[in-house]
XYZ file of N, CA, C and O in Angstrom:
444
model
N -32.718 -54.561 31.212
C -31.299 -54.743 31.389
C -30.553 -54.508 30.075
O -29.535 -53.852 30.048
N -31.086 -55.103 28.989
C -30.466 -54.953 27.689
C -30.564 -53.505 27.208
O -29.632 -52.985 26.605
N -31.653 -52.842 27.488
C -31.854 -51.458 27.093
C -30.856 -50.543 27.806
O -30.326 -49.612 27.198
N -30.560 -50.799 29.067
C -29.616 -49.956 29.804
C -28.197 -50.119 29.264
O -27.430 -49.155 29.225
N -27.829 -51.319 28.820
C -26.503 -51.521 28.218
C -26.391 -50.773 26.893
O -25.377 -50.145 26.598
N -27.414 -50.862 26.095
C -27.415 -50.165 24.804
C -27.328 -48.656 25.031
O -26.575 -47.951 24.360
N -28.076 -48.152 25.999
C -28.041 -46.725 26.327
C -26.652 -46.321 26.821
O -26.113 -45.296 26.403
N -26.073 -47.121 27.689
C -24.739 -46.837 28.227
C -23.707 -46.778 27.106
O -22.910 -45.839 27.014
N -23.679 -47.766 26.223
C -22.710 -47.794 25.142
C -22.960 -46.678 24.124
O -22.016 -46.128 23.552
N -24.192 -46.321 23.924
C -24.508 -45.211 23.024
C -23.971 -43.897 23.574
O -23.352 -43.113 22.845
N -24.192 -43.663 24.846
C -23.692 -42.435 25.476
C -22.167 -42.437 25.482
O -21.538 -41.418 25.185
N -21.558 -43.570 25.807
C -20.093 -43.680 25.811
C -19.531 -43.395 24.421
O -18.551 -42.669 24.271
N -20.149 -43.949 23.392
C -19.707 -43.744 22.015
C -19.821 -42.274 21.607
O -18.917 -41.716 20.986
N -20.915 -41.625 21.973
C -21.097 -40.206 21.650
C -20.064 -39.341 22.361
O -19.541 -38.385 21.784
N -19.774 -39.641 23.610
C -18.732 -38.901 24.335
C -17.365 -39.099 23.704
O -16.574 -38.160 23.584
N -17.059 -40.298 23.291
C -15.786 -40.594 22.650
C -15.637 -39.825 21.343
O -14.587 -39.268 21.053
N -16.700 -39.764 20.567
C -16.665 -39.022 19.302
C -16.487 -37.530 19.565
O -15.705 -36.864 18.892
N -17.185 -36.984 20.543
C -17.078 -35.550 20.812
C -15.685 -35.178 21.304
O -15.173 -34.112 20.976
N -15.029 -36.042 22.056
C -13.667 -35.769 22.517
C -12.697 -35.782 21.340
O -11.821 -34.922 21.241
N -12.854 -36.711 20.424
C -11.946 -36.771 19.273
C -12.169 -35.586 18.332
O -11.227 -35.104 17.714
N -13.373 -35.094 18.220
C -13.644 -33.926 17.377
C -12.989 -32.691 17.968
O -12.408 -31.882 17.258
N -13.030 -32.520 19.273
C -12.386 -31.377 19.907
C -10.877 -31.452 19.757
O -10.209 -30.441 19.632
N -10.303 -32.624 19.755
C -8.862 -32.796 19.603
C -8.383 -32.470 18.203
O -7.204 -32.232 17.997
N -9.261 -32.433 17.226
C -8.899 -32.167 15.845
C -8.876 -30.677 15.500
O -8.563 -30.323 14.382
N -9.210 -29.808 16.437
C -9.276 -28.380 16.156
C -7.899 -27.829 15.788
O -6.915 -28.072 16.469
N -7.829 -27.094 14.706
C -6.578 -26.517 14.230
C -6.478 -25.079 14.738
O -7.376 -24.271 14.513
N -5.382 -24.742 15.440
C -5.247 -23.372 15.940
C -5.089 -22.383 14.780
O -4.455 -22.690 13.779
N -5.684 -21.199 14.938
C -5.613 -20.163 13.911
C -4.688 -19.058 14.389
O -4.689 -18.707 15.562
N -3.917 -18.506 13.452
C -2.918 -17.493 13.786
C -3.108 -16.238 12.944
O -3.565 -16.297 11.814
N -2.701 -15.107 13.520
C -2.506 -13.873 12.774
C -1.028 -13.825 12.408
O -0.174 -14.127 13.239
N -0.727 -13.442 11.181
C 0.667 -13.299 10.752
C 0.946 -11.836 10.459
O 0.095 -11.119 9.941
N 2.159 -11.405 10.782
C 2.564 -10.018 10.596
C 3.942 -9.996 9.965
O 4.849 -10.689 10.421
N 4.100 -9.198 8.896
C 5.398 -9.057 8.241
C 5.943 -7.665 8.527
O 5.253 -6.667 8.365
N 7.210 -7.632 8.955
C 7.895 -6.374 9.233
C 9.164 -6.344 8.395
O 9.943 -7.304 8.407
N 9.372 -5.252 7.660
C 10.545 -5.100 6.809
C 11.587 -4.274 7.560
O 11.298 -3.187 8.046
N 12.803 -4.818 7.631
C 13.923 -4.116 8.258
C 14.954 -3.853 7.170
O 15.393 -4.773 6.486
N 15.358 -2.580 7.012
C 16.359 -2.205 6.020
C 17.647 -1.888 6.766
O 17.677 -0.995 7.619
N 18.707 -2.648 6.449
C 19.992 -2.456 7.105
C 20.997 -1.872 6.129
O 20.895 -2.062 4.924
N 21.996 -1.191 6.686
C 23.056 -0.631 5.861
C 23.902 -1.743 5.273
O 23.993 -2.831 5.815
N 24.549 -1.436 4.159
C 25.379 -2.417 3.466
C 26.715 -2.606 4.189
O 26.991 -1.976 5.203
N 27.546 -3.467 3.647
C 28.900 -3.757 4.122
C 28.930 -4.399 5.495
O 29.841 -4.164 6.285
N 27.930 -5.197 5.814
C 27.892 -5.980 7.048
C 28.022 -5.157 8.330
O 28.442 -5.675 9.355
N 27.688 -3.885 8.289
C 27.747 -3.104 9.529
C 26.585 -3.475 10.446
O 26.686 -3.327 11.654
N 25.502 -3.961 9.871
C 24.371 -4.438 10.656
C 23.531 -3.345 11.280
O 22.604 -3.626 12.022
N 23.842 -2.098 11.012
C 23.051 -1.005 11.581
C 21.751 -0.852 10.802
O 21.734 -0.872 9.580
N 20.691 -0.673 11.516
C 19.369 -0.571 10.903
C 19.153 0.852 10.387
O 19.311 1.821 11.126
N 18.793 0.965 9.113
C 18.437 2.262 8.552
C 17.009 2.615 8.935
O 16.729 3.722 9.360
N 16.109 1.662 8.757
C 14.714 1.907 9.123
C 13.961 0.588 9.232
O 14.357 -0.430 8.678
N 12.860 0.670 9.937
C 11.931 -0.450 10.058
C 10.625 0.009 9.435
O 10.126 1.086 9.748
N 10.100 -0.805 8.534
C 8.910 -0.420 7.779
C 7.815 -1.461 7.982
O 8.055 -2.651 7.857
N 6.619 -0.980 8.286
C 5.461 -1.863 8.454
C 4.333 -1.319 7.597
O 3.972 -0.155 7.709
N 3.804 -2.170 6.744
C 2.657 -1.770 5.947
C 1.386 -2.080 6.727
O 1.379 -2.935 7.608
N 0.327 -1.371 6.394
C -0.971 -1.627 7.038
C -1.398 -3.055 6.724
O -1.451 -3.449 5.573
N -1.651 -3.821 7.782
C -2.010 -5.225 7.613
C -3.236 -5.540 8.447
O -3.450 -4.962 9.505
N -4.011 -6.486 7.957
C -5.252 -6.879 8.619
C -5.002 -7.411 10.031
O -5.807 -7.209 10.936
N -3.870 -8.051 10.249
C -3.586 -8.661 11.550
C -3.257 -7.624 12.630
O -3.200 -7.963 13.802
N -3.054 -6.350 12.267
C -2.773 -5.300 13.253
C -4.038 -4.660 13.803
O -3.974 -3.961 14.814
N -5.163 -4.880 13.168
C -6.407 -4.243 13.600
C -6.857 -4.814 14.942
O -6.946 -6.018 15.116
N -7.101 -3.924 15.890
C -7.576 -4.333 17.198
C -6.487 -4.837 18.131
O -6.782 -5.365 19.182
N -5.228 -4.683 17.758
C -4.122 -5.139 18.597
C -3.524 -3.957 19.357
O -3.716 -2.804 19.001
N -2.777 -4.257 20.414
C -2.196 -3.195 21.236
C -0.917 -2.611 20.638
O -0.458 -1.567 21.081
N -0.336 -3.259 19.625
C 0.843 -2.693 18.984
C 0.408 -1.868 17.780
O -0.610 -2.143 17.161
N 1.192 -0.833 17.453
C 0.858 0.030 16.325
C 2.044 0.136 15.384
O 3.175 -0.177 15.749
N 1.777 0.595 14.191
C 2.829 0.768 13.187
C 3.845 1.795 13.662
O 5.057 1.589 13.523
N 3.394 2.903 14.245
C 4.309 3.952 14.715
C 5.270 3.423 15.785
O 6.451 3.733 15.772
N 4.745 2.633 16.721
C 5.604 2.083 17.779
C 6.670 1.172 17.189
O 7.826 1.223 17.608
N 6.295 0.350 16.233
C 7.260 -0.572 15.628
C 8.296 0.193 14.816
O 9.497 -0.078 14.905
N 7.859 1.180 14.029
C 8.789 1.922 13.182
C 9.718 2.822 13.982
O 10.762 3.231 13.478
N 9.389 3.139 15.228
C 10.272 3.953 16.070
C 11.374 3.138 16.750
O 12.257 3.712 17.373
N 11.330 1.827 16.629
C 12.378 0.996 17.221
C 13.680 1.196 16.466
O 13.675 1.475 15.266
N 14.815 1.030 17.163
C 16.099 1.368 16.558
C 16.913 0.188 16.065
O 17.840 0.370 15.297
N 16.610 -1.014 16.497
C 17.411 -2.157 16.072
C 16.592 -3.424 16.046
O 15.460 -3.477 16.526
N 17.193 -4.474 15.481
C 16.475 -5.736 15.378
C 16.268 -6.380 16.746
O 15.257 -7.019 16.975
N 17.219 -6.192 17.662
C 17.031 -6.769 19.003
C 15.880 -6.067 19.722
O 15.097 -6.704 20.431
N 15.766 -4.748 19.520
C 14.632 -4.012 20.095
C 13.311 -4.517 19.501
O 12.318 -4.670 20.208
N 13.327 -4.777 18.194
C 12.132 -5.285 17.518
C 11.727 -6.645 18.076
O 10.566 -6.866 18.404
N 12.693 -7.552 18.198
C 12.381 -8.891 18.701
C 11.907 -8.843 20.150
O 10.962 -9.549 20.517
N 12.511 -8.018 20.978
C 12.077 -7.878 22.372
C 10.673 -7.284 22.467
O 9.852 -7.730 23.267
N 10.397 -6.273 21.653
C 9.092 -5.618 21.652
C 7.991 -6.590 21.232
O 6.938 -6.677 21.865
N 8.250 -7.338 20.156
C 7.246 -8.275 19.669
C 7.046 -9.426 20.653
O 5.929 -9.893 20.841
N 8.120 -9.867 21.294
C 8.005 -10.927 22.293
C 7.183 -10.454 23.492
O 6.345 -11.196 24.013
N 7.392 -9.217 23.906
C 6.626 -8.666 25.031
C 5.144 -8.528 24.687
O 4.291 -8.599 25.572
N 4.833 -8.352 23.398
C 3.442 -8.220 22.958
C 2.834 -9.579 22.573
O 1.780 -9.630 21.960
N 3.525 -10.667 22.914
C 3.060 -12.042 22.661
C 2.988 -12.408 21.184
O 2.112 -13.156 20.760
N 3.891 -11.878 20.382
C 4.029 -12.277 18.989
C 5.246 -13.180 18.902
O 6.318 -12.833 19.376
N 5.090 -14.327 18.274
C 6.164 -15.315 18.169
C 6.899 -15.148 16.838
O 6.293 -15.080 15.779
N 8.250 -15.100 16.904
C 9.069 -14.999 15.703
C 8.989 -16.315 14.936
O 9.135 -17.386 15.498
N 8.747 -16.227 13.611
C 8.611 -17.430 12.794
C 9.771 -17.571 11.813
O 10.422 -18.608 11.760
N 10.056 -16.516 11.041
C 11.030 -16.652 9.961
C 11.617 -15.298 9.597
O 11.010 -14.250 9.850
N 12.813 -15.348 8.998
C 13.450 -14.141 8.480
C 14.038 -14.473 7.125
O 14.703 -15.491 6.962
N 13.783 -13.613 6.152
C 14.357 -13.766 4.822
C 14.981 -12.455 4.428
O 14.465 -11.385 4.755
N 16.129 -12.532 3.743
C 16.804 -11.299 3.344
C 17.014 -11.268 1.839
O 17.123 -12.303 1.190
N 17.079 -10.034 1.321
C 17.309 -9.806 -0.098
C 18.452 -8.820 -0.226
O 18.403 -7.714 0.321
N 19.502 -9.228 -0.954
C 20.650 -8.359 -1.224
C 20.789 -8.300 -2.738
O 20.992 -9.326 -3.383
N 20.698 -7.098 -3.315
C 20.789 -7.000 -4.761
C 22.236 -6.813 -5.224
O 22.711 -7.521 -6.092
N 22.948 -5.860 -4.633
C 24.355 -5.640 -4.977
C 25.145 -5.398 -3.706
O 24.589 -5.237 -2.625
N 26.457 -5.321 -3.853
C 27.336 -5.255 -2.690
C 27.116 -4.022 -1.827
O 27.100 -4.098 -0.611
N 26.904 -2.869 -2.413
C 26.760 -1.633 -1.634
C 25.308 -1.221 -1.413
O 25.054 -0.156 -0.858
N 24.379 -2.025 -1.866
C 22.973 -1.721 -1.650
C 22.550 -2.151 -0.245
O 23.133 -3.067 0.337
N 21.534 -1.492 0.307
C 21.048 -1.908 1.621
C 20.446 -3.316 1.582
O 20.013 -3.799 0.549
N 20.431 -3.952 2.734
C 19.881 -5.296 2.869
C 18.438 -5.169 3.356
O 18.179 -4.547 4.378
N 17.509 -5.765 2.619
C 16.097 -5.779 2.993
C 15.805 -7.119 3.646
O 16.012 -8.162 3.036
N 15.315 -7.088 4.873
C 14.994 -8.322 5.585
C 13.519 -8.317 5.964
O 13.003 -7.316 6.448
N 12.892 -9.443 5.763
C 11.487 -9.616 6.095
C 11.387 -10.506 7.329
O 11.816 -11.651 7.306
N 10.846 -9.955 8.411
C 10.627 -10.711 9.640
C 9.148 -11.086 9.702
O 8.282 -10.228 9.551
N 8.872 -12.360 9.933
C 7.503 -12.851 10.037
C 7.237 -13.244 11.491
O 8.018 -13.970 12.087
N 6.123 -12.748 12.028
C 5.694 -13.072 13.384
C 4.295 -13.661 13.316
O 3.534 -13.373 12.397
N 3.961 -14.485 14.310
C 2.607 -15.026 14.376
C 2.090 -14.905 15.802
O 2.856 -14.877 16.758
N 0.771 -14.828 15.904
C 0.104 -14.743 17.192
C -1.203 -15.516 17.110
O -1.931 -15.408 16.121
N -1.471 -16.286 18.122
C -2.700 -17.085 18.159
C -3.906 -16.166 18.240
O -3.913 -15.230 19.010
N -4.919 -16.438 17.403
C -6.143 -15.625 17.406
C -6.951 -15.876 18.643
O -6.968 -16.905 19.213
């Protein structure tokens, strides 16, 4: 009788530990940076979209050519959303008033 209780509690304890270990798993993501160059003077028109070769693009259904052929930021966001890439952040760099605006869009996707 005592042996069966010890066995029961041992198995229960092991199951409890294994459930908590699985709950601690940290999701891993691929990150992708896309550079968008816009015209100056707040016109907001995109001059070009530039993507450098990145490790996170290998084996994915999206390609650099497809991304660089997009014409605007809304097209870019729609395209990436359709390919299951989540928008994370955008940062812009403006050097002078008449210089183009360089914007860095960061996307992530669960591995």
